[in-house]
PDB file of C-alpha atoms in Angstrom:
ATOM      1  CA  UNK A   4     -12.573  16.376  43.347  1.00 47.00           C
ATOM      2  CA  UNK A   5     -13.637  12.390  42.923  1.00 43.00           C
ATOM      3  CA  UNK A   6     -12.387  11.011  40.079  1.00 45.00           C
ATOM      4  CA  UNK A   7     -13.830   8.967  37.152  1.00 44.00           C
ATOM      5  CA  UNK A   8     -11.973   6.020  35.508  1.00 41.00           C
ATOM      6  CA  UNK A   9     -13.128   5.641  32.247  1.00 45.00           C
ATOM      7  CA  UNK A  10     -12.263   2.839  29.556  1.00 43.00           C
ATOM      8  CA  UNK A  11     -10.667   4.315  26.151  1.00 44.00           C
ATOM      9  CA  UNK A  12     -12.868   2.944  22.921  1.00 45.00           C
ATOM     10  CA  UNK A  13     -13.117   4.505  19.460  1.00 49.00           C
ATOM     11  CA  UNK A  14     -15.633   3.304  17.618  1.00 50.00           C
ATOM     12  CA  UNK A  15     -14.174   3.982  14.548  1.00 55.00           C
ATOM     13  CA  UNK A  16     -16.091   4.029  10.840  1.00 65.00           C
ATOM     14  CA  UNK A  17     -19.184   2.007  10.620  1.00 61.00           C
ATOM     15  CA  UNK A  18     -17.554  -0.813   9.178  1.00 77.00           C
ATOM     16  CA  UNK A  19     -14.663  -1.208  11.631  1.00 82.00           C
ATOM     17  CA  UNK A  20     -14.494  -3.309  14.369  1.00 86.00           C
ATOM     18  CA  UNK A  21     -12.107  -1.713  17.380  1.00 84.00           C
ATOM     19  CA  UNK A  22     -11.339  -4.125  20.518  1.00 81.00           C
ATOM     20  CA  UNK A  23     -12.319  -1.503  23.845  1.00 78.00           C
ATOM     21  CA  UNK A  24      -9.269  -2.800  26.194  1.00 73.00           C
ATOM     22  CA  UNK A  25      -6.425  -2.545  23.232  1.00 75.00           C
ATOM     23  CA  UNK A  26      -7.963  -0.114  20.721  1.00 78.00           C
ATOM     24  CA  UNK A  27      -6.932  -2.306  17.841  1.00 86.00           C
ATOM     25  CA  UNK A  28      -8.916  -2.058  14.936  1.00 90.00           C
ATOM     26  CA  UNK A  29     -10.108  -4.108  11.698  1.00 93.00           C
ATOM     27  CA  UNK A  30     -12.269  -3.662   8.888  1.00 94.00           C
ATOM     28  CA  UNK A  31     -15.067  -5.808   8.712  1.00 94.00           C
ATOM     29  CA  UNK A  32     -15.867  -6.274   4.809  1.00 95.00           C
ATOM     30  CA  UNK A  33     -20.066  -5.904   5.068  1.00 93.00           C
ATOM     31  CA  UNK A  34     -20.292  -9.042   2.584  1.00 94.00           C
ATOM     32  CA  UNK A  35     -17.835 -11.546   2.609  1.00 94.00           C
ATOM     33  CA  UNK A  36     -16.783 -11.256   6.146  1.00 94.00           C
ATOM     34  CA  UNK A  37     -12.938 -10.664   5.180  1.00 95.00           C
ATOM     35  CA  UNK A  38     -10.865  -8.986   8.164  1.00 94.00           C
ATOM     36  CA  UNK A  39      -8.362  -5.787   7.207  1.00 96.00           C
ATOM     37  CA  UNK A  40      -6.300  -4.702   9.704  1.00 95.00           C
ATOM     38  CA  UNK A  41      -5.970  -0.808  10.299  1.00 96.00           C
ATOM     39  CA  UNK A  42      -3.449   0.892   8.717  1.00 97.00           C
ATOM     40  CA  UNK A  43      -3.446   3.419  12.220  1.00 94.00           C
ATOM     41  CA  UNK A  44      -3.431   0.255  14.047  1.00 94.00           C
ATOM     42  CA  UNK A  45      -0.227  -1.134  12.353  1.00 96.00           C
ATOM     43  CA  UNK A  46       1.349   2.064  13.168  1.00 95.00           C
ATOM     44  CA  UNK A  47       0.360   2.463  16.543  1.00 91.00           C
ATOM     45  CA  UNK A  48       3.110  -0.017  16.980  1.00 90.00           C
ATOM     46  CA  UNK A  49       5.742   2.278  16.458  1.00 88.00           C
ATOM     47  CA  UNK A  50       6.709   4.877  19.756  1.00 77.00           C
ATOM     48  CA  UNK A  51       6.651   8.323  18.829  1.00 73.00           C
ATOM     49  CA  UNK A  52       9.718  10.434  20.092  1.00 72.00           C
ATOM     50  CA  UNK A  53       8.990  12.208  23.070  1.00 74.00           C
ATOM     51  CA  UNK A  54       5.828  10.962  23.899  1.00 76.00           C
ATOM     52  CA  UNK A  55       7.016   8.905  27.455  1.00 84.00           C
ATOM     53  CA  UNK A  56       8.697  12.504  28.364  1.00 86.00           C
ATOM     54  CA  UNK A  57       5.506  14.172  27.626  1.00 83.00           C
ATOM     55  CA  UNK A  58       3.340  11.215  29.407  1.00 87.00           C
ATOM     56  CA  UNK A  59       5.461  11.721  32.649  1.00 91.00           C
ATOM     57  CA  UNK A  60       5.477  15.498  32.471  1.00 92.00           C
ATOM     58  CA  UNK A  61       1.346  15.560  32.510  1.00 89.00           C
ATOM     59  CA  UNK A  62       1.261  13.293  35.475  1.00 92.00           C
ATOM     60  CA  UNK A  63       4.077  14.973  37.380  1.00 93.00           C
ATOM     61  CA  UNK A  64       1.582  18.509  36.774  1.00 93.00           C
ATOM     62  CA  UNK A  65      -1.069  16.951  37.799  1.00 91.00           C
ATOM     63  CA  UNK A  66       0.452  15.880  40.910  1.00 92.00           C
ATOM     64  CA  UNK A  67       1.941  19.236  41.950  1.00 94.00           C
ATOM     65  CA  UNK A  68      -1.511  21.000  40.872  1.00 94.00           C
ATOM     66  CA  UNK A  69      -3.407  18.488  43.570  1.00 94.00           C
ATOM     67  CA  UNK A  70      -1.442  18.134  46.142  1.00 93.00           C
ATOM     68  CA  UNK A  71      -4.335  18.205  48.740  1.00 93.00           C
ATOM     69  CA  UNK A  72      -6.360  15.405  46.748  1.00 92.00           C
ATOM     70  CA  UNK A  73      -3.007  13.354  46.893  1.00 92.00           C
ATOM     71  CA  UNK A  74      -2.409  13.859  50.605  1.00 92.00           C
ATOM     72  CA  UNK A  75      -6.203  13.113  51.524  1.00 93.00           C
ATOM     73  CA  UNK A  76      -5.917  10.293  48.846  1.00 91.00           C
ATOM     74  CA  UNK A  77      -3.136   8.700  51.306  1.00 92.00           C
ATOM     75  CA  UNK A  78      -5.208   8.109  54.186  1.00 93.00           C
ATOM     76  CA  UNK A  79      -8.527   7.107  52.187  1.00 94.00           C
ATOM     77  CA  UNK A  80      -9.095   3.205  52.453  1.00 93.00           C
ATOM     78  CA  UNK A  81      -8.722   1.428  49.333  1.00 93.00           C
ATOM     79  CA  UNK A  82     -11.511   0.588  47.539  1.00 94.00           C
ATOM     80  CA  UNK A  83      -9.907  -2.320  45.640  1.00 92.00           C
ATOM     81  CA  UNK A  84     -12.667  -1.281  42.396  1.00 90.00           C
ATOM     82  CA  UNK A  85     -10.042   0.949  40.149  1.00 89.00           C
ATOM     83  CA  UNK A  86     -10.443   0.307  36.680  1.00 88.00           C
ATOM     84  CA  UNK A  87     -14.242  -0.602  37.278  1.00 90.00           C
ATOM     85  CA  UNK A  88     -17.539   1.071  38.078  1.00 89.00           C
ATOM     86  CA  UNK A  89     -17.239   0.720  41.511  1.00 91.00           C
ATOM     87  CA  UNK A  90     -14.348   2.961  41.890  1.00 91.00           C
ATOM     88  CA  UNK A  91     -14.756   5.662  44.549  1.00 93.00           C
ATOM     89  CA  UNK A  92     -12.327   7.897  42.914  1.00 90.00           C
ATOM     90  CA  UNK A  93     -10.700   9.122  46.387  1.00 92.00           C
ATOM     91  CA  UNK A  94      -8.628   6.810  47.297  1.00 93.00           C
ATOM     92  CA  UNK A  95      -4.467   6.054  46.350  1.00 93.00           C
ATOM     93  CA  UNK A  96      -4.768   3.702  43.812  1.00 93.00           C
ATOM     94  CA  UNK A  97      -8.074   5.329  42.149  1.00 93.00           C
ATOM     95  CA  UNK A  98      -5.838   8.698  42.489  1.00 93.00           C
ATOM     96  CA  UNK A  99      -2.659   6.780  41.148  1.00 93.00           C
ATOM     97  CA  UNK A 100      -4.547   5.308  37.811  1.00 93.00           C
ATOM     98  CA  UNK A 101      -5.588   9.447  37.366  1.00 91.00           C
ATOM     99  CA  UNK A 102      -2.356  10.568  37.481  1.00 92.00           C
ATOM    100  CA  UNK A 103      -1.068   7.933  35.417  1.00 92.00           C
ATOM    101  CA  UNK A 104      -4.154   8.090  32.476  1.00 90.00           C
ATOM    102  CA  UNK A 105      -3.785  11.767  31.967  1.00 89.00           C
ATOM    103  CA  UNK A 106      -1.794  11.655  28.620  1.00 84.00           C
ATOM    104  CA  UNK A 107      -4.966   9.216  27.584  1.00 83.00           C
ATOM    105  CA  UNK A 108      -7.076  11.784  28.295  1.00 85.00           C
ATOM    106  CA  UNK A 109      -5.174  14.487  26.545  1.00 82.00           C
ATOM    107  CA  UNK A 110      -4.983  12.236  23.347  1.00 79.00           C
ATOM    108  CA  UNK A 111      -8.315  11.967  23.178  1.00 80.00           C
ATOM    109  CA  UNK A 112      -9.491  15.541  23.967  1.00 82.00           C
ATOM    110  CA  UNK A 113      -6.907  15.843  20.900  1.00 79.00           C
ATOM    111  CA  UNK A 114      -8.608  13.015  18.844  1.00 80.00           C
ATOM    112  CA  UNK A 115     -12.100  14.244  19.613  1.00 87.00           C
ATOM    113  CA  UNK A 116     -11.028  17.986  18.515  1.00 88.00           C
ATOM    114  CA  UNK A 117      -9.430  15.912  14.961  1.00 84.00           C
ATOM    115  CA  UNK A 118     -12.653  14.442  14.715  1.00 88.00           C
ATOM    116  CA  UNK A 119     -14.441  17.867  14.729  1.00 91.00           C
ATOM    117  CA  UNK A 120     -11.952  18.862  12.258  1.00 92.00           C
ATOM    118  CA  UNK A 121     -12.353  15.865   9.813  1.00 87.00           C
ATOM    119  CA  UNK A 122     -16.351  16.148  10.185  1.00 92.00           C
ATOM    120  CA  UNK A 123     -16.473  20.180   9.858  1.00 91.00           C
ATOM    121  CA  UNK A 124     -14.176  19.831   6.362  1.00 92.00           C
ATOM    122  CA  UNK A 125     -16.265  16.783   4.578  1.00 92.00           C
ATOM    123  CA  UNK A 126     -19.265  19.233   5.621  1.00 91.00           C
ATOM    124  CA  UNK A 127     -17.936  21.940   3.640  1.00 92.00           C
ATOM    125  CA  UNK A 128     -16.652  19.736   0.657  1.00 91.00           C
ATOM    126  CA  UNK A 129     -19.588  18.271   0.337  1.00 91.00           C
ATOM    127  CA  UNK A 130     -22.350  20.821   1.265  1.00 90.00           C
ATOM    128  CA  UNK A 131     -20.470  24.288   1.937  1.00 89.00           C
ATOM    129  CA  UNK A 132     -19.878  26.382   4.493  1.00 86.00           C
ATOM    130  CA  UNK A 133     -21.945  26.633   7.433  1.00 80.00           C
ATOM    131  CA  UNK A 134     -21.387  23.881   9.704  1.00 84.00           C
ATOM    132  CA  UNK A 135     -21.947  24.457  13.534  1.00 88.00           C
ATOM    133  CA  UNK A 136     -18.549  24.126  15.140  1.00 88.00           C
ATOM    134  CA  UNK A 137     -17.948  23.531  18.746  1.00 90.00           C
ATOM    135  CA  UNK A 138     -15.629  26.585  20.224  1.00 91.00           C
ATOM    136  CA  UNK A 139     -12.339  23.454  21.070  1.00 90.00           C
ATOM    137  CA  UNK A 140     -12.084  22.680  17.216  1.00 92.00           C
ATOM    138  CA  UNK A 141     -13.101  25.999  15.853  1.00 94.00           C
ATOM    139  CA  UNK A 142      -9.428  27.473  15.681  1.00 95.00           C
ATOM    140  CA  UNK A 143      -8.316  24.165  14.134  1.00 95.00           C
ATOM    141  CA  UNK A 144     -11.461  24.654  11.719  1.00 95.00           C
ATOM    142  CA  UNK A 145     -11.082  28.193  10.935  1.00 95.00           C
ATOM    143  CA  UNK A 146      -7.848  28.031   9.970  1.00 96.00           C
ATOM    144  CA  UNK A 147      -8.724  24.512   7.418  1.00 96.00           C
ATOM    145  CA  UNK A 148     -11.125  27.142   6.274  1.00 96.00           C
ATOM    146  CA  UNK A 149      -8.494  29.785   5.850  1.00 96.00           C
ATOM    147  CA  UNK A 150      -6.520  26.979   4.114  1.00 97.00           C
ATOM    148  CA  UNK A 151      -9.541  26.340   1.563  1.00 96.00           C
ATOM    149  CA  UNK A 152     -10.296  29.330   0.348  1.00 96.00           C
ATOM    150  CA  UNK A 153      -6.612  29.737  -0.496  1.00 97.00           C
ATOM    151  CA  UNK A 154      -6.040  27.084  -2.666  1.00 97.00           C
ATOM    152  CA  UNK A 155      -9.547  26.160  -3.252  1.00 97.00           C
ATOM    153  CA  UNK A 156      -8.677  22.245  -4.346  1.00 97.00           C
ATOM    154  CA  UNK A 157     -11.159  20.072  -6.128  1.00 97.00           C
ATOM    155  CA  UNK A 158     -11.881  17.368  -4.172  1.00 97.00           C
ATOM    156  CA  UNK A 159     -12.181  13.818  -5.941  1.00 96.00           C
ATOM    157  CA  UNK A 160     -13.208  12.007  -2.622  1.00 95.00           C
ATOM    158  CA  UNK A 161     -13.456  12.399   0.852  1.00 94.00           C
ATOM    159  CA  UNK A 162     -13.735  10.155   3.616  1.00 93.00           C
ATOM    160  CA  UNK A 163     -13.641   6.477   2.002  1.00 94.00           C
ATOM    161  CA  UNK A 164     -12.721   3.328   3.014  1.00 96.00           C
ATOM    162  CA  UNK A 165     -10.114   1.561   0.983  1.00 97.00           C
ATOM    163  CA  UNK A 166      -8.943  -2.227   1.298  1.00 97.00           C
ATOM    164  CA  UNK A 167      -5.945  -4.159  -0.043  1.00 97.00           C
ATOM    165  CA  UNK A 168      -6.323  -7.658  -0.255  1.00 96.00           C
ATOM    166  CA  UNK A 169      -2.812  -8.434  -1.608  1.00 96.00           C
ATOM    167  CA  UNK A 170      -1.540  -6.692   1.889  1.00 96.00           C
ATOM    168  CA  UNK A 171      -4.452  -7.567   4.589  1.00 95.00           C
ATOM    169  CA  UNK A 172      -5.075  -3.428   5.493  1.00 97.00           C
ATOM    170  CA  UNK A 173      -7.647  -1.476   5.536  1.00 97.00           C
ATOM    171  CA  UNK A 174      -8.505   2.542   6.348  1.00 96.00           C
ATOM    172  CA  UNK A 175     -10.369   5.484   5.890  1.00 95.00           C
ATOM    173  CA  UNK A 176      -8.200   8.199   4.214  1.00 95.00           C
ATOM    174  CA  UNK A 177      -9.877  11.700   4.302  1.00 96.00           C
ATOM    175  CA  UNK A 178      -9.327  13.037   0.664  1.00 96.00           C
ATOM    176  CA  UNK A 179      -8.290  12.699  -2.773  1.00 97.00           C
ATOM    177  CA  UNK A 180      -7.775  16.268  -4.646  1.00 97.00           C
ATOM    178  CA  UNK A 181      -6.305  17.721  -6.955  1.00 98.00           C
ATOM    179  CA  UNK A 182      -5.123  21.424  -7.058  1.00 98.00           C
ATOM    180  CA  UNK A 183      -5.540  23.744 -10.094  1.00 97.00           C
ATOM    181  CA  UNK A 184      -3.164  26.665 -11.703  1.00 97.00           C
ATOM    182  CA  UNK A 185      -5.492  28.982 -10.118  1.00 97.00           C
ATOM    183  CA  UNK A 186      -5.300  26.925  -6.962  1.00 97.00           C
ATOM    184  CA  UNK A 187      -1.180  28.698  -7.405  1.00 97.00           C
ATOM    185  CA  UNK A 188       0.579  26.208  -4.965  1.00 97.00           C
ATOM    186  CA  UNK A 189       3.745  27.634  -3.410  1.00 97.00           C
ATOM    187  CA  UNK A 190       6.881  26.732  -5.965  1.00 96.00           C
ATOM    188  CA  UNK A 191       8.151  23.968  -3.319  1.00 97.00           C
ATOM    189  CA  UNK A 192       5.153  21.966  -4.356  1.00 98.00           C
ATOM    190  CA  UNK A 193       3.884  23.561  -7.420  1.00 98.00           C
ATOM    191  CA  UNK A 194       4.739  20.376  -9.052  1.00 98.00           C
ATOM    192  CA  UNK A 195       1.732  18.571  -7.659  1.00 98.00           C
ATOM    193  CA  UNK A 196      -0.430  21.182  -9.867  1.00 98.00           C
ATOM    194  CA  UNK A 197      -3.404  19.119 -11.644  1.00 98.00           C
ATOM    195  CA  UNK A 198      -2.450  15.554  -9.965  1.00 98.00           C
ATOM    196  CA  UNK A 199      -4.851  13.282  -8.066  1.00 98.00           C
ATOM    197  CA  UNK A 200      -3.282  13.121  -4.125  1.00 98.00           C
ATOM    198  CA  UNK A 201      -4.256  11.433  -1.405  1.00 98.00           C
ATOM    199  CA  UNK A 202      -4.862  13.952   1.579  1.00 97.00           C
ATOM    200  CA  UNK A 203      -4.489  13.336   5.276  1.00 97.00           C
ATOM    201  CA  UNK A 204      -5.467  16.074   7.953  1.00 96.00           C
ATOM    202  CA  UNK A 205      -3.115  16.063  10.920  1.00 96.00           C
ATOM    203  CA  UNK A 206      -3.877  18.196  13.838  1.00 94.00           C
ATOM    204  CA  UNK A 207      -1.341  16.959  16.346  1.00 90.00           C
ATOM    205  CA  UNK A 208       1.276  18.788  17.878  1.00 88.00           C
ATOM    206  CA  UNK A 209       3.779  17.154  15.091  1.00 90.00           C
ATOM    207  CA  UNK A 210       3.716  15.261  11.962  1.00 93.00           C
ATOM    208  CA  UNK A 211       5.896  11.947  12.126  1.00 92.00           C
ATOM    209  CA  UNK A 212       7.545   9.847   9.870  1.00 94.00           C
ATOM    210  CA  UNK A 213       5.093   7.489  10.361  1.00 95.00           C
ATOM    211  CA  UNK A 214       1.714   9.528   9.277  1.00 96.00           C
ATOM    212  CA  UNK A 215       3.417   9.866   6.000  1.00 97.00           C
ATOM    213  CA  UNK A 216       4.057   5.522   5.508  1.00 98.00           C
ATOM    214  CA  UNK A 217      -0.283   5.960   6.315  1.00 98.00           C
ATOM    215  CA  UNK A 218      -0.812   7.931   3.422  1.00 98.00           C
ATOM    216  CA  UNK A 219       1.485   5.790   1.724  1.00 98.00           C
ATOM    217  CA  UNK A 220      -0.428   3.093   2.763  1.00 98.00           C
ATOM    218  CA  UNK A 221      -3.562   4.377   1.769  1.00 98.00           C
ATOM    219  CA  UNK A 222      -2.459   4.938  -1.758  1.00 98.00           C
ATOM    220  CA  UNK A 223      -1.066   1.610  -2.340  1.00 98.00           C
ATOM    221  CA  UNK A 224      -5.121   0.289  -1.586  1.00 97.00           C
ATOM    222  CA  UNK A 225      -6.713  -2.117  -4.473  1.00 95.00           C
ATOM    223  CA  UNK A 226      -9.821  -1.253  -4.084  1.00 96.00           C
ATOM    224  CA  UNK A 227     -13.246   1.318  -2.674  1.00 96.00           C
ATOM    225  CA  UNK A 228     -14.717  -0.888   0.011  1.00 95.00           C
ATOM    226  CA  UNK A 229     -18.661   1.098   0.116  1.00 93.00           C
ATOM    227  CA  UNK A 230     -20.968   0.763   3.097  1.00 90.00           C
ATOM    228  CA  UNK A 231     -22.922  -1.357   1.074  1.00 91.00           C
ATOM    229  CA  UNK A 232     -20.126  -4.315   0.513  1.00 92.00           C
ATOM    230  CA  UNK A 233     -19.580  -3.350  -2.999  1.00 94.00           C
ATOM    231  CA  UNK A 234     -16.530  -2.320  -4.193  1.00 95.00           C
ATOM    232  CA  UNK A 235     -14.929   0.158  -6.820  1.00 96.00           C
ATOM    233  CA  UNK A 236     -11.469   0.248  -8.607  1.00 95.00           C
ATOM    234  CA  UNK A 237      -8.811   2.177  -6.099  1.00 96.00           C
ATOM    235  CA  UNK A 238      -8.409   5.442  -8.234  1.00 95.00           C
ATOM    236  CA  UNK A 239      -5.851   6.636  -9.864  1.00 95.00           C
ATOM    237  CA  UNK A 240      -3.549   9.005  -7.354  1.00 97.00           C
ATOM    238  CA  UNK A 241       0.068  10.190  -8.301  1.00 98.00           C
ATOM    239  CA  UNK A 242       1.000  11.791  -4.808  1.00 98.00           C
ATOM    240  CA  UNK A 243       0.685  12.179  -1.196  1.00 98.00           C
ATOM    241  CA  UNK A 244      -0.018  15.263   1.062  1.00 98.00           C
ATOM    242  CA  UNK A 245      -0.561  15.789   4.605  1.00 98.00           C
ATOM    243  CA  UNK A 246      -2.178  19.120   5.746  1.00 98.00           C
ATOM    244  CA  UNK A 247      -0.835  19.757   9.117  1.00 97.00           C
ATOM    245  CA  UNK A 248      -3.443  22.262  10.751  1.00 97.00           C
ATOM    246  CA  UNK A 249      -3.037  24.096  14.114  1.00 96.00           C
ATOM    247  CA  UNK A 250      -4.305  27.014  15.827  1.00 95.00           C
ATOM    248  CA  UNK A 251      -1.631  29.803  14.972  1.00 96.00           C
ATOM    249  CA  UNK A 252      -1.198  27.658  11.519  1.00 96.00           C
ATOM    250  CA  UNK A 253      -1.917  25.465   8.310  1.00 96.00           C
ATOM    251  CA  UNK A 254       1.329  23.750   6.597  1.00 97.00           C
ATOM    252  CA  UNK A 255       1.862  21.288   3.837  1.00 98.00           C
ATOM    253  CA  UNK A 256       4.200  18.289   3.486  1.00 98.00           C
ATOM    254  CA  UNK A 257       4.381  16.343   0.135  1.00 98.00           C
ATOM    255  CA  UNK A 258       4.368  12.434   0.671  1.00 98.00           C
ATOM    256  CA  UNK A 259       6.935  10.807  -1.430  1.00 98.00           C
ATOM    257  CA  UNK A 260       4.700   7.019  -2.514  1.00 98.00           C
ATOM    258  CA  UNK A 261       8.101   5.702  -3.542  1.00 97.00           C
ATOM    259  CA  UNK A 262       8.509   1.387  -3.520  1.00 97.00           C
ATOM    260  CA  UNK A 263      10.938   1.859  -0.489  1.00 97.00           C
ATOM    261  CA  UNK A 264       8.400   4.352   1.415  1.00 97.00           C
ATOM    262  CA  UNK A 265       5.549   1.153   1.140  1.00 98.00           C
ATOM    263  CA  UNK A 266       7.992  -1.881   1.511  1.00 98.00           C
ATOM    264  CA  UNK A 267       8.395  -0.094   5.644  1.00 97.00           C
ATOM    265  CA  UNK A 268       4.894  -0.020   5.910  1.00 97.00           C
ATOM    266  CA  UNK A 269       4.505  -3.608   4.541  1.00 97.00           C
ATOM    267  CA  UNK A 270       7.088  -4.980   7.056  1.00 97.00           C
ATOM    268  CA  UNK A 271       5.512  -3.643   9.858  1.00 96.00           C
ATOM    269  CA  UNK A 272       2.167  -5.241   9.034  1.00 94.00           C
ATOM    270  CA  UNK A 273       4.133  -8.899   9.052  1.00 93.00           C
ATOM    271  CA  UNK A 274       5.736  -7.747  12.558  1.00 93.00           C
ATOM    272  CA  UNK A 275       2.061  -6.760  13.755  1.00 91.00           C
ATOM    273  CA  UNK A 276       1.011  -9.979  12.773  1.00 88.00           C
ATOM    274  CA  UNK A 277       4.140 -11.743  14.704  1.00 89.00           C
ATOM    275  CA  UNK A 278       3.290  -9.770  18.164  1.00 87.00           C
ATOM    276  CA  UNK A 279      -0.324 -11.345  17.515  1.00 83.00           C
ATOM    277  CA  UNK A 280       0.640 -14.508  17.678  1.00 85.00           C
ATOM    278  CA  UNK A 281       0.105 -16.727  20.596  1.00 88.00           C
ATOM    279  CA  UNK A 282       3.161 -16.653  23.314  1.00 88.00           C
ATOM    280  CA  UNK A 283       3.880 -20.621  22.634  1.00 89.00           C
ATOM    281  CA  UNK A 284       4.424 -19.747  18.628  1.00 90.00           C
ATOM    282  CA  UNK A 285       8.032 -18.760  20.276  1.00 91.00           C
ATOM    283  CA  UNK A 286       8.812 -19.865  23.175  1.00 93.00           C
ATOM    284  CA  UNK A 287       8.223 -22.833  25.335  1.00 93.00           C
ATOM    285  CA  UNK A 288       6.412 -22.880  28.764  1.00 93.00           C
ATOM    286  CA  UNK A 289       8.978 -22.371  31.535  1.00 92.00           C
ATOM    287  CA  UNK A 290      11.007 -24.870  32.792  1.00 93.00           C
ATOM    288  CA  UNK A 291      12.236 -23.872  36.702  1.00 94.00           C
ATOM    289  CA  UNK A 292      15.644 -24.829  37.648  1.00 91.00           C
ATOM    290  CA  UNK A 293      15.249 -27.481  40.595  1.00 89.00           C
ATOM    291  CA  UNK A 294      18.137 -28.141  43.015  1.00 84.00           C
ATOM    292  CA  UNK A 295      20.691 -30.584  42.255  1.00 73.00           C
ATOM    293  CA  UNK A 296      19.879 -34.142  43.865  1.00 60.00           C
TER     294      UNK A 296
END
């Protein structure tokens, strides 16, 4: 097996800008030029439980499931091109950077199947059922499917950007609905009948503290930022749900918009904006000790 090393970019919505090396991203207003940092970006800065425990365990299979490519590895010369085009792919620090990338790549098989997900339901909002599915998302779709024919939500919006000026974010939240009595939520969350919510699809392993602040977030916006540059009034919502969607199963959570819930994610946007900051906005260069005369 010769391995590929591959750079990580999202592209992200049409008018986001997303840096390849650091996967940061901003919204780019069309017209005035303003900047809106990514609500997902801000976030990104927060670890996740688990995930280094995870991150080592992939690599450590890896290993153990290539052991000959590892031992051959060792006596290949170095290449000294990892991390470019140039990289053979056979030899130990072209081998190393595979081992050590695989939780990349298993995010973003997992963001790619999301993405399938997220396209798939805006498809059927919009223009029914129908859409071709590709056989990694389709138990993840099937079962959103499963989940709208259930409750059969109207669907106020899908997939629009939103801005806050007052805050400096920006983000693309995937729906605003609004369930019916016929829609006949389960009692835990039957009072959310006939209110405006902003949705968020979540088709990772777990749903974090964090992914509810983003639909938080995204409620909190001032304004519709269109393709165009135009904008329209941020409608009205009065909750927050996030559809968690797996194979075996589709759950709800209710997102509680309280003050306190926002004033978290605020705060981390001003930290965001510290770690941005040039080096010398907090320290001084270095100053080496010399030897007493």
């Amino acid at each position: 097996m010769t391995i590929t090393a591959e750079p990580h970019t999202k592209p992200g919505p049409p008018s986001s800008l997303t840096n390849p090396d650091t996967g940061h991203r901003w919204y780019i207003h069309p017209v005035t030029g303003e900047r809106f940092i990514s609500v997902t970006t801000v976030l990104s800065h927060i670890a996740k439980f688990g995930l280094t425990d995870w991150a080592a365990g992939l690599a450590a299979r890896a290993a153990f499931d290539n052991l000959p490519m590892l031992n051959r590895a060792s006596r290949h010369p170095l290449c000294n091109s990892t991390r470019t085009d140039d990289a053979c792919g056979n030899c130990r620090d072209c081998v190393t950077f595979w081992l050590a990338d695989r939780h990349n790549q298993e995010r973003d098989a997992a963001a790619e199947r999301g993405t399938k997900l997220h396209d798939a339901a805006e498809h059927t909002v919009l223009h029914g059922p129908g859409v071709h599915v590709d056989d990694d998302a389709k138990p993840l779709v099937d079962q959103w499917n499963r989940w709208y024919e259930r409750y059969r939500p109207e669907f106020l919006a899908t997939e629009i950007t939103v801005i806050s000026r007052k805050w400096g974010f920006g983000g693309t939240l995937d729906a605003i609905l609004r369930f019916t009595a016929q829609s006949r939520l389960p009692k835990q969350l039957a009072h959310l009948t006939g209110l405006p919510l902003v949705d968020d699809y979540k088709a990772s392993r777990s749903v974090y503290l964090t992914n509810g602040w983003q639909v938080v977030a995204y409620a909190n916006a001032d304004a519709v930022l269109l393709p165009d540059g135009t904008e329209q009034p941020m409608p009205e919502v009065k909750g927050g749900l996030i559809v968690h969607i797996r194979p075996e199963r589709v759950q709800m959570r209710e997102v509680h918009l309280s003050d306190a819930n926002f004033a978290y994610f605020v705060h981390m946007c001003r930290v965001v904006e510290g770690l941005a900051a040039p080096l010398n906005s907090v320290l001084s260069r270095p100053v080496t000790m010399k030897e007493a005369d």
